[in-house]
Short mmCIF file of N, CA and C in Angstrom, two decimals:
data_model
loop_
_atom_site.label_atom_id
_atom_site.label_comp_id
_atom_site.label_asym_id
_atom_site.label_seq_id
_atom_site.Cartn_x
_atom_site.Cartn_y
_atom_site.Cartn_z
N VAL F 285 -11.88 -184.32 -13.43
CA VAL F 285 -11.87 -182.87 -13.34
C VAL F 285 -10.66 -182.36 -14.12
N GLY F 286 -10.88 -181.35 -14.96
CA GLY F 286 -9.78 -180.71 -15.65
C GLY F 286 -9.17 -179.65 -14.75
N THR F 287 -7.86 -179.61 -14.66
CA THR F 287 -7.18 -178.64 -13.81
C THR F 287 -6.15 -177.88 -14.64
N GLY F 288 -5.45 -176.97 -14.01
CA GLY F 288 -4.39 -176.23 -14.66
C GLY F 288 -3.15 -177.07 -14.89
N GLU F 289 -3.12 -178.28 -14.33
CA GLU F 289 -1.96 -179.16 -14.48
C GLU F 289 -2.32 -180.57 -14.88
N GLY F 290 -3.48 -180.79 -15.50
CA GLY F 290 -3.82 -182.12 -15.97
C GLY F 290 -5.21 -182.57 -15.55
N LEU F 291 -5.37 -183.89 -15.47
CA LEU F 291 -6.65 -184.51 -15.12
C LEU F 291 -6.61 -185.02 -13.69
N LEU F 292 -7.68 -184.75 -12.97
CA LEU F 292 -7.80 -185.16 -11.58
C LEU F 292 -9.05 -186.02 -11.45
N GLU F 293 -8.91 -187.20 -10.86
CA GLU F 293 -10.07 -188.05 -10.60
C GLU F 293 -10.48 -187.88 -9.14
N TRP F 294 -11.74 -187.55 -8.94
CA TRP F 294 -12.29 -187.41 -7.60
C TRP F 294 -13.25 -188.55 -7.36
N LYS F 295 -13.03 -189.30 -6.30
CA LYS F 295 -13.93 -190.38 -5.91
C LYS F 295 -14.82 -189.86 -4.80
N ARG F 296 -16.08 -189.66 -5.14
CA ARG F 296 -17.02 -189.09 -4.18
C ARG F 296 -17.20 -189.94 -2.94
N ASN F 297 -17.24 -191.27 -3.13
CA ASN F 297 -17.54 -192.14 -1.99
C ASN F 297 -16.44 -192.14 -0.94
N THR F 298 -15.20 -191.85 -1.34
CA THR F 298 -14.10 -191.79 -0.36
C THR F 298 -13.56 -190.38 -0.20
N ASN F 299 -14.05 -189.45 -1.00
CA ASN F 299 -13.59 -188.06 -1.01
C ASN F 299 -12.06 -187.99 -1.16
N THR F 300 -11.55 -188.78 -2.12
CA THR F 300 -10.12 -188.76 -2.41
C THR F 300 -9.90 -188.35 -3.86
N THR F 301 -8.73 -187.79 -4.13
CA THR F 301 -8.39 -187.38 -5.49
C THR F 301 -7.04 -187.95 -5.90
N THR F 302 -6.90 -188.15 -7.21
CA THR F 302 -5.66 -188.66 -7.78
C THR F 302 -5.47 -188.03 -9.15
N PHE F 303 -4.25 -187.55 -9.42
CA PHE F 303 -3.95 -187.08 -10.77
C PHE F 303 -3.82 -188.30 -11.68
N LEU F 304 -4.48 -188.26 -12.83
CA LEU F 304 -4.40 -189.34 -13.81
C LEU F 304 -3.21 -189.06 -14.73
N GLN F 305 -2.33 -190.02 -14.85
CA GLN F 305 -1.14 -189.83 -15.67
C GLN F 305 -1.00 -190.95 -16.68
N TYR F 306 -0.74 -190.56 -17.92
CA TYR F 306 -0.58 -191.49 -19.02
C TYR F 306 0.68 -191.12 -19.79
N SER F 307 1.04 -191.95 -20.76
CA SER F 307 2.21 -191.64 -21.59
C SER F 307 1.82 -191.76 -23.05
N ASP F 308 2.43 -190.89 -23.89
CA ASP F 308 2.21 -191.00 -25.33
C ASP F 308 3.10 -192.11 -25.89
N LYS F 309 3.07 -192.30 -27.20
CA LYS F 309 3.82 -193.40 -27.82
C LYS F 309 5.32 -193.25 -27.66
N ASN F 310 5.80 -192.05 -27.32
CA ASN F 310 7.24 -191.82 -27.09
C ASN F 310 7.60 -191.85 -25.61
N GLY F 311 6.63 -192.16 -24.75
CA GLY F 311 6.89 -192.21 -23.32
C GLY F 311 6.78 -190.88 -22.60
N ASN F 312 6.37 -189.84 -23.32
CA ASN F 312 6.19 -188.52 -22.70
C ASN F 312 4.86 -188.48 -21.94
N PRO F 313 4.79 -187.73 -20.85
CA PRO F 313 3.54 -187.69 -20.07
C PRO F 313 2.37 -187.08 -20.83
N LEU F 314 1.20 -187.67 -20.63
CA LEU F 314 -0.06 -187.17 -21.20
C LEU F 314 -1.05 -186.99 -20.07
N PRO F 315 -1.72 -185.92 -19.93
CA PRO F 315 -1.24 -184.66 -20.48
C PRO F 315 -0.04 -184.20 -19.69
N GLU F 316 0.78 -183.36 -20.31
CA GLU F 316 1.86 -182.75 -19.56
C GLU F 316 1.24 -181.84 -18.52
N LYS F 317 2.02 -181.23 -17.68
CA LYS F 317 1.45 -180.33 -16.67
C LYS F 317 0.94 -179.09 -17.38
N GLU F 318 -0.26 -179.24 -17.93
CA GLU F 318 -0.90 -178.17 -18.67
C GLU F 318 -2.40 -178.22 -18.43
N GLU F 319 -3.06 -177.15 -18.79
CA GLU F 319 -4.49 -177.02 -18.54
C GLU F 319 -5.31 -178.01 -19.36
N VAL F 320 -6.26 -178.62 -18.70
CA VAL F 320 -7.30 -179.41 -19.36
C VAL F 320 -8.57 -178.58 -19.21
N SER F 321 -8.97 -177.92 -20.31
CA SER F 321 -10.06 -176.95 -20.21
C SER F 321 -11.44 -177.53 -20.53
N SER F 322 -11.49 -178.71 -21.13
CA SER F 322 -12.79 -179.25 -21.51
C SER F 322 -12.77 -180.77 -21.44
N ILE F 323 -13.84 -181.33 -20.90
CA ILE F 323 -14.01 -182.78 -20.80
C ILE F 323 -15.45 -183.10 -21.19
N VAL F 324 -15.65 -184.13 -22.01
CA VAL F 324 -16.99 -184.62 -22.32
C VAL F 324 -17.00 -186.13 -22.19
N ILE F 325 -18.18 -186.69 -22.02
CA ILE F 325 -18.36 -188.14 -21.98
C ILE F 325 -19.24 -188.51 -23.16
N ASP F 326 -18.74 -189.41 -24.01
CA ASP F 326 -19.49 -189.78 -25.22
C ASP F 326 -20.57 -190.81 -24.91
N ARG F 327 -21.27 -191.23 -25.92
CA ARG F 327 -22.39 -192.17 -25.76
C ARG F 327 -21.94 -193.56 -25.31
N ASN F 328 -20.63 -193.83 -25.40
CA ASN F 328 -20.08 -195.12 -24.95
C ASN F 328 -19.41 -194.98 -23.59
N ASP F 329 -19.70 -193.90 -22.88
CA ASP F 329 -19.15 -193.62 -21.55
C ASP F 329 -17.63 -193.49 -21.55
N ARG F 330 -17.06 -193.09 -22.68
CA ARG F 330 -15.63 -192.80 -22.72
C ARG F 330 -15.42 -191.32 -22.42
N ILE F 331 -14.31 -191.01 -21.79
CA ILE F 331 -13.99 -189.64 -21.40
C ILE F 331 -13.05 -189.04 -22.43
N TRP F 332 -13.40 -187.87 -22.94
CA TRP F 332 -12.59 -187.13 -23.90
C TRP F 332 -12.12 -185.86 -23.20
N ALA F 333 -10.81 -185.57 -23.26
CA ALA F 333 -10.27 -184.39 -22.59
C ALA F 333 -9.32 -183.65 -23.52
N THR F 334 -9.37 -182.32 -23.44
CA THR F 334 -8.49 -181.49 -24.24
C THR F 334 -7.12 -181.39 -23.58
N THR F 335 -6.11 -181.21 -24.41
CA THR F 335 -4.80 -180.80 -23.92
C THR F 335 -4.34 -179.70 -24.87
N ILE F 336 -3.63 -178.74 -24.38
CA ILE F 336 -3.21 -177.62 -25.22
C ILE F 336 -2.18 -178.07 -26.25
N SER F 337 -1.18 -178.82 -25.84
CA SER F 337 -0.09 -179.14 -26.76
C SER F 337 -0.11 -180.56 -27.31
N HIS F 338 -1.02 -181.41 -26.82
CA HIS F 338 -1.05 -182.81 -27.28
C HIS F 338 -2.39 -183.24 -27.83
N GLY F 339 -3.22 -182.30 -28.26
CA GLY F 339 -4.49 -182.67 -28.87
C GLY F 339 -5.53 -183.11 -27.85
N ILE F 340 -6.08 -184.31 -28.09
CA ILE F 340 -7.18 -184.83 -27.28
C ILE F 340 -6.81 -186.23 -26.82
N ILE F 341 -7.14 -186.53 -25.57
CA ILE F 341 -6.97 -187.90 -25.10
C ILE F 341 -8.34 -188.49 -24.80
N VAL F 342 -8.45 -189.80 -25.06
CA VAL F 342 -9.71 -190.51 -24.86
C VAL F 342 -9.45 -191.65 -23.87
N LEU F 343 -10.24 -191.70 -22.81
CA LEU F 343 -10.09 -192.71 -21.77
C LEU F 343 -11.28 -193.65 -21.78
N GLY F 344 -11.02 -194.92 -21.50
CA GLY F 344 -12.08 -195.91 -21.41
C GLY F 344 -12.78 -195.84 -20.06
N LYS F 345 -13.80 -196.68 -19.89
CA LYS F 345 -14.57 -196.70 -18.65
C LYS F 345 -13.69 -197.00 -17.44
N ASN F 346 -12.65 -197.80 -17.64
CA ASN F 346 -11.76 -198.16 -16.54
C ASN F 346 -10.61 -197.16 -16.39
N ARG F 347 -10.71 -196.01 -17.04
CA ARG F 347 -9.73 -194.91 -17.02
C ARG F 347 -8.44 -195.25 -17.76
N SER F 348 -8.45 -196.30 -18.58
CA SER F 348 -7.27 -196.62 -19.39
C SER F 348 -7.23 -195.68 -20.60
N LEU F 349 -6.04 -195.38 -21.08
CA LEU F 349 -5.88 -194.54 -22.26
C LEU F 349 -6.23 -195.34 -23.51
N LEU F 350 -7.30 -194.91 -24.21
CA LEU F 350 -7.71 -195.59 -25.44
C LEU F 350 -7.05 -194.99 -26.67
N LYS F 351 -6.93 -193.66 -26.69
CA LYS F 351 -6.47 -193.00 -27.91
C LYS F 351 -5.95 -191.61 -27.58
N GLN F 352 -4.90 -191.22 -28.28
CA GLN F 352 -4.46 -189.84 -28.30
C GLN F 352 -4.68 -189.34 -29.72
N ILE F 353 -5.45 -188.28 -29.86
CA ILE F 353 -5.68 -187.68 -31.17
C ILE F 353 -4.79 -186.45 -31.24
N SER F 354 -3.77 -186.56 -32.03
CA SER F 354 -2.73 -185.54 -32.11
C SER F 354 -3.23 -184.24 -32.72
N ASN F 355 -2.51 -183.18 -32.46
CA ASN F 355 -2.75 -181.91 -33.15
C ASN F 355 -1.45 -181.43 -33.79
N THR F 356 -0.55 -182.38 -34.04
CA THR F 356 0.75 -182.01 -34.62
C THR F 356 1.08 -182.71 -35.92
N THR F 357 0.29 -183.70 -36.30
CA THR F 357 0.57 -184.42 -37.55
C THR F 357 -0.61 -184.23 -38.51
N PRO F 358 -0.34 -184.10 -39.80
CA PRO F 358 -1.44 -183.92 -40.76
C PRO F 358 -2.19 -185.23 -41.00
N GLY F 359 -3.41 -185.11 -41.49
CA GLY F 359 -4.18 -186.28 -41.89
C GLY F 359 -5.44 -186.47 -41.08
N LYS F 360 -6.17 -187.53 -41.40
CA LYS F 360 -7.47 -187.83 -40.80
C LYS F 360 -7.37 -188.32 -39.36
N GLY F 361 -6.14 -188.55 -38.87
CA GLY F 361 -5.97 -188.99 -37.50
C GLY F 361 -5.60 -187.86 -36.56
N SER F 362 -5.62 -186.63 -37.05
CA SER F 362 -5.16 -185.50 -36.25
C SER F 362 -6.09 -184.30 -36.43
N VAL F 363 -6.34 -183.58 -35.33
CA VAL F 363 -7.10 -182.33 -35.43
C VAL F 363 -6.16 -181.22 -35.88
N LYS F 364 -6.69 -180.25 -36.60
CA LYS F 364 -5.88 -179.15 -37.12
C LYS F 364 -5.64 -178.06 -36.09
N LEU F 365 -6.26 -178.17 -34.93
CA LEU F 365 -6.24 -177.13 -33.92
C LEU F 365 -4.88 -177.05 -33.22
N LYS F 366 -4.29 -175.87 -33.21
CA LYS F 366 -3.00 -175.69 -32.54
C LYS F 366 -3.15 -175.74 -31.03
N GLY F 367 -4.27 -175.38 -30.52
CA GLY F 367 -4.62 -175.52 -29.11
C GLY F 367 -6.07 -175.94 -29.06
N VAL F 368 -6.38 -177.04 -28.39
CA VAL F 368 -7.76 -177.52 -28.30
C VAL F 368 -8.35 -176.98 -27.00
N TYR F 369 -9.41 -176.16 -27.12
CA TYR F 369 -9.98 -175.49 -25.95
C TYR F 369 -11.33 -176.02 -25.52
N TYR F 370 -12.12 -176.57 -26.46
CA TYR F 370 -13.49 -176.91 -26.12
C TYR F 370 -13.92 -178.17 -26.87
N LEU F 371 -14.66 -179.04 -26.17
CA LEU F 371 -15.24 -180.25 -26.76
C LEU F 371 -16.75 -180.23 -26.57
N LEU F 372 -17.45 -180.85 -27.52
CA LEU F 372 -18.91 -180.92 -27.47
C LEU F 372 -19.34 -182.21 -28.16
N VAL F 373 -20.27 -182.93 -27.53
CA VAL F 373 -20.88 -184.09 -28.18
C VAL F 373 -22.03 -183.57 -29.03
N GLY F 374 -21.95 -183.79 -30.34
CA GLY F 374 -22.98 -183.32 -31.25
C GLY F 374 -24.21 -184.20 -31.21
N PRO F 375 -25.31 -183.75 -31.83
CA PRO F 375 -26.55 -184.53 -31.84
C PRO F 375 -26.41 -185.88 -32.54
N ASP F 376 -25.39 -185.98 -33.42
CA ASP F 376 -25.14 -187.25 -34.10
C ASP F 376 -24.17 -188.14 -33.34
N GLY F 377 -23.73 -187.70 -32.16
CA GLY F 377 -22.78 -188.46 -31.36
C GLY F 377 -21.32 -188.15 -31.66
N GLY F 378 -21.07 -187.37 -32.72
CA GLY F 378 -19.70 -186.97 -33.05
C GLY F 378 -19.14 -186.04 -31.99
N ILE F 379 -17.81 -186.04 -31.86
CA ILE F 379 -17.15 -185.17 -30.90
C ILE F 379 -16.62 -183.96 -31.66
N TRP F 380 -17.15 -182.80 -31.35
CA TRP F 380 -16.75 -181.55 -31.98
C TRP F 380 -15.70 -180.89 -31.11
N ALA F 381 -14.61 -180.42 -31.72
CA ALA F 381 -13.52 -179.77 -31.00
C ALA F 381 -13.29 -178.40 -31.60
N SER F 382 -13.00 -177.43 -30.74
CA SER F 382 -12.69 -176.08 -31.22
C SER F 382 -11.47 -175.56 -30.48
N GLY F 383 -10.84 -174.57 -31.09
CA GLY F 383 -9.67 -173.96 -30.49
C GLY F 383 -8.99 -173.04 -31.47
N ARG F 384 -7.67 -172.87 -31.31
CA ARG F 384 -6.92 -172.04 -32.25
C ARG F 384 -6.91 -172.74 -33.59
N ASN F 385 -7.27 -172.07 -34.62
CA ASN F 385 -7.33 -172.57 -35.99
C ASN F 385 -8.61 -173.32 -36.31
N GLY F 386 -9.71 -173.01 -35.63
CA GLY F 386 -10.98 -173.49 -36.10
C GLY F 386 -11.66 -174.61 -35.36
N ILE F 387 -12.29 -175.49 -36.16
CA ILE F 387 -13.17 -176.54 -35.66
C ILE F 387 -12.84 -177.85 -36.36
N SER F 388 -12.88 -178.94 -35.59
CA SER F 388 -12.74 -180.29 -36.13
C SER F 388 -13.84 -181.15 -35.52
N LYS F 389 -14.14 -182.27 -36.18
CA LYS F 389 -15.13 -183.22 -35.66
C LYS F 389 -14.51 -184.61 -35.73
N ILE F 390 -14.67 -185.39 -34.67
CA ILE F 390 -14.10 -186.73 -34.60
C ILE F 390 -15.21 -187.76 -34.53
N ASP F 391 -15.08 -188.80 -35.34
CA ASP F 391 -16.00 -189.93 -35.28
C ASP F 391 -15.59 -190.77 -34.07
N PRO F 392 -16.46 -190.93 -33.07
CA PRO F 392 -16.06 -191.65 -31.86
C PRO F 392 -15.90 -193.16 -32.05
N GLN F 393 -16.33 -193.69 -33.19
CA GLN F 393 -16.19 -195.12 -33.43
C GLN F 393 -14.82 -195.48 -34.00
N ASN F 394 -14.37 -194.71 -35.01
CA ASN F 394 -13.09 -195.04 -35.65
C ASN F 394 -12.03 -193.96 -35.44
N PHE F 395 -12.38 -192.90 -34.72
CA PHE F 395 -11.49 -191.79 -34.39
C PHE F 395 -11.00 -191.02 -35.62
N GLU F 396 -11.71 -191.15 -36.75
CA GLU F 396 -11.36 -190.38 -37.94
C GLU F 396 -11.77 -188.93 -37.73
N VAL F 397 -10.87 -188.03 -38.15
CA VAL F 397 -11.08 -186.61 -37.94
C VAL F 397 -11.52 -185.93 -39.23
N ASP F 398 -12.55 -185.10 -39.12
CA ASP F 398 -12.97 -184.23 -40.22
C ASP F 398 -12.55 -182.82 -39.84
N ASN F 399 -11.60 -182.26 -40.59
CA ASN F 399 -11.12 -180.92 -40.32
C ASN F 399 -11.83 -179.86 -41.16
N PHE F 400 -12.89 -180.26 -41.83
CA PHE F 400 -13.76 -179.35 -42.58
C PHE F 400 -13.01 -178.54 -43.63
N GLU F 401 -12.03 -179.16 -44.30
CA GLU F 401 -11.27 -178.45 -45.33
C GLU F 401 -12.15 -177.96 -46.47
N ASN F 402 -13.14 -178.73 -46.85
CA ASN F 402 -14.01 -178.40 -47.99
C ASN F 402 -15.42 -178.09 -47.52
N SER F 403 -15.51 -177.24 -46.50
CA SER F 403 -16.78 -176.92 -45.88
C SER F 403 -16.80 -175.43 -45.56
N PRO F 404 -17.98 -174.85 -45.40
CA PRO F 404 -18.03 -173.46 -44.96
C PRO F 404 -17.31 -173.23 -43.63
N LEU F 405 -17.16 -174.29 -42.81
CA LEU F 405 -16.48 -174.15 -41.53
C LEU F 405 -14.97 -173.90 -41.69
N ALA F 406 -14.43 -174.10 -42.89
CA ALA F 406 -13.02 -173.79 -43.14
C ALA F 406 -12.75 -172.30 -42.94
N ARG F 407 -13.80 -171.52 -42.99
CA ARG F 407 -13.69 -170.07 -42.75
C ARG F 407 -13.05 -169.76 -41.40
N PHE F 408 -13.16 -170.68 -40.45
CA PHE F 408 -12.66 -170.45 -39.09
C PHE F 408 -11.21 -170.91 -38.90
N ASP F 409 -10.55 -171.34 -39.96
CA ASP F 409 -9.18 -171.85 -39.84
C ASP F 409 -8.17 -170.81 -39.36
N THR F 410 -8.51 -169.54 -39.44
CA THR F 410 -7.60 -168.49 -38.97
C THR F 410 -8.17 -167.78 -37.74
N VAL F 411 -9.15 -168.41 -37.10
CA VAL F 411 -9.86 -167.80 -35.97
C VAL F 411 -9.71 -168.69 -34.74
N THR F 412 -9.72 -168.08 -33.57
CA THR F 412 -9.76 -168.86 -32.33
C THR F 412 -11.22 -169.09 -31.96
N CYS F 413 -11.61 -170.34 -31.92
CA CYS F 413 -12.99 -170.71 -31.61
C CYS F 413 -13.06 -171.27 -30.19
N GLY F 414 -14.13 -170.94 -29.49
CA GLY F 414 -14.30 -171.40 -28.12
C GLY F 414 -15.55 -172.24 -27.98
N THR F 415 -16.42 -171.82 -27.10
CA THR F 415 -17.64 -172.56 -26.78
C THR F 415 -18.52 -172.74 -28.02
N MET F 416 -19.07 -173.94 -28.15
CA MET F 416 -20.03 -174.25 -29.22
C MET F 416 -21.30 -174.78 -28.57
N LEU F 417 -22.43 -174.61 -29.28
CA LEU F 417 -23.71 -175.06 -28.77
C LEU F 417 -24.60 -175.48 -29.93
N PHE F 418 -25.14 -176.69 -29.86
CA PHE F 418 -26.16 -177.12 -30.81
C PHE F 418 -27.52 -176.78 -30.20
N THR F 419 -28.31 -175.96 -30.89
CA THR F 419 -29.66 -175.68 -30.42
C THR F 419 -30.64 -176.75 -30.90
N ASP F 420 -30.26 -177.46 -31.94
CA ASP F 420 -30.96 -178.64 -32.43
C ASP F 420 -29.99 -179.35 -33.37
N LYS F 421 -30.43 -180.40 -34.04
CA LYS F 421 -29.50 -181.20 -34.86
C LYS F 421 -28.96 -180.46 -36.07
N ASP F 422 -29.57 -179.36 -36.46
CA ASP F 422 -29.16 -178.64 -37.66
C ASP F 422 -28.49 -177.29 -37.41
N ASN F 423 -28.43 -176.83 -36.18
CA ASN F 423 -27.96 -175.47 -35.90
C ASN F 423 -26.89 -175.45 -34.83
N LEU F 424 -25.72 -174.94 -35.23
CA LEU F 424 -24.57 -174.85 -34.35
C LEU F 424 -24.21 -173.38 -34.14
N TRP F 425 -24.01 -173.00 -32.89
CA TRP F 425 -23.56 -171.66 -32.54
C TRP F 425 -22.12 -171.76 -32.07
N ILE F 426 -21.29 -170.80 -32.49
CA ILE F 426 -19.86 -170.85 -32.21
C ILE F 426 -19.42 -169.49 -31.66
N ALA F 427 -18.80 -169.49 -30.50
CA ALA F 427 -18.21 -168.27 -29.95
C ALA F 427 -16.75 -168.21 -30.40
N THR F 428 -16.31 -167.05 -30.89
CA THR F 428 -14.94 -166.90 -31.37
C THR F 428 -14.33 -165.63 -30.81
N ASN F 429 -13.07 -165.40 -31.14
CA ASN F 429 -12.41 -164.18 -30.71
C ASN F 429 -12.82 -162.97 -31.55
N ILE F 430 -13.63 -163.18 -32.59
CA ILE F 430 -14.08 -162.06 -33.43
C ILE F 430 -15.60 -161.89 -33.44
N GLY F 431 -16.32 -162.74 -32.70
CA GLY F 431 -17.77 -162.64 -32.65
C GLY F 431 -18.43 -163.98 -32.42
N VAL F 432 -19.75 -163.99 -32.56
CA VAL F 432 -20.56 -165.20 -32.42
C VAL F 432 -21.12 -165.54 -33.79
N PHE F 433 -21.11 -166.84 -34.13
CA PHE F 433 -21.54 -167.28 -35.45
C PHE F 433 -22.59 -168.37 -35.32
N HIS F 434 -23.53 -168.36 -36.25
CA HIS F 434 -24.55 -169.40 -36.35
C HIS F 434 -24.31 -170.15 -37.65
N TYR F 435 -24.15 -171.47 -37.56
CA TYR F 435 -23.92 -172.31 -38.74
C TYR F 435 -25.09 -173.26 -38.90
N ASN F 436 -25.73 -173.23 -40.07
CA ASN F 436 -26.81 -174.15 -40.39
C ASN F 436 -26.19 -175.33 -41.12
N LEU F 437 -26.21 -176.51 -40.51
CA LEU F 437 -25.57 -177.69 -41.10
C LEU F 437 -26.26 -178.16 -42.37
N VAL F 438 -27.53 -177.86 -42.52
CA VAL F 438 -28.27 -178.30 -43.71
C VAL F 438 -27.94 -177.41 -44.91
N THR F 439 -28.02 -176.10 -44.73
CA THR F 439 -27.82 -175.17 -45.85
C THR F 439 -26.37 -174.74 -46.02
N GLY F 440 -25.55 -174.89 -44.95
CA GLY F 440 -24.17 -174.42 -45.00
C GLY F 440 -24.04 -172.92 -44.78
N ALA F 441 -25.15 -172.25 -44.49
CA ALA F 441 -25.13 -170.80 -44.28
C ALA F 441 -24.51 -170.46 -42.93
N ILE F 442 -23.74 -169.38 -42.91
CA ILE F 442 -23.14 -168.88 -41.68
C ILE F 442 -23.60 -167.44 -41.47
N ASP F 443 -24.21 -167.18 -40.32
CA ASP F 443 -24.58 -165.82 -39.92
C ASP F 443 -23.60 -165.38 -38.87
N GLU F 444 -23.17 -164.11 -38.94
CA GLU F 444 -22.21 -163.62 -37.98
C GLU F 444 -22.77 -162.45 -37.18
N TYR F 445 -22.33 -162.38 -35.94
CA TYR F 445 -22.72 -161.31 -35.03
C TYR F 445 -21.44 -160.82 -34.36
N THR F 446 -21.01 -159.62 -34.73
CA THR F 446 -19.74 -159.08 -34.26
C THR F 446 -19.99 -157.71 -33.61
N ALA F 447 -18.91 -157.06 -33.21
CA ALA F 447 -19.01 -155.73 -32.60
C ALA F 447 -19.70 -154.74 -33.55
N ARG F 448 -19.45 -154.87 -34.83
CA ARG F 448 -20.11 -153.94 -35.77
C ARG F 448 -21.60 -154.22 -35.90
N ASP F 449 -22.03 -155.41 -35.43
CA ASP F 449 -23.45 -155.75 -35.44
C ASP F 449 -24.12 -155.46 -34.09
N GLY F 450 -23.36 -154.92 -33.13
CA GLY F 450 -23.94 -154.56 -31.86
C GLY F 450 -23.44 -155.32 -30.65
N LEU F 451 -22.59 -156.34 -30.85
CA LEU F 451 -22.01 -157.01 -29.69
C LEU F 451 -21.08 -156.02 -28.96
N ALA F 452 -21.02 -156.12 -27.65
CA ALA F 452 -20.19 -155.21 -26.86
C ALA F 452 -18.71 -155.39 -27.18
N ALA F 453 -18.29 -156.60 -27.40
CA ALA F 453 -16.88 -156.87 -27.72
C ALA F 453 -16.79 -158.20 -28.46
#
């Protein structure tokens, strides 16, 4: 369970809870006492959780820390998002992340990050993105702080729906 202060494991059979605590490579707590707003389970039963200031953490089936995907260092091992708010398992099994500064996608096998620098999705690099939804393998819907967008993965076309198009806000 994601809470306002980290990750909480609830064991239904005993009705007990425990905060899950890990450390980054420098010995700092992961996640720090901060909100975990999104959790997904990938096709390999690994748990992916957002952290606002430390990117994404990935836990194995036994709840061991497998990987921390940073949001503070450049390159294919880090998401570009200044705050990671939402995770989604895509139809291809990739882990899609959204937040402040756009959208990233992580390959769950090698943890390589695609920050969409050379894609129509780079348009969202200055936008806060939230909930995402795949309606099928080719169509992604994205909620943002400026409207709702439809992205066609095949054509690269982006349709936007904002307040000037009739949205209430």
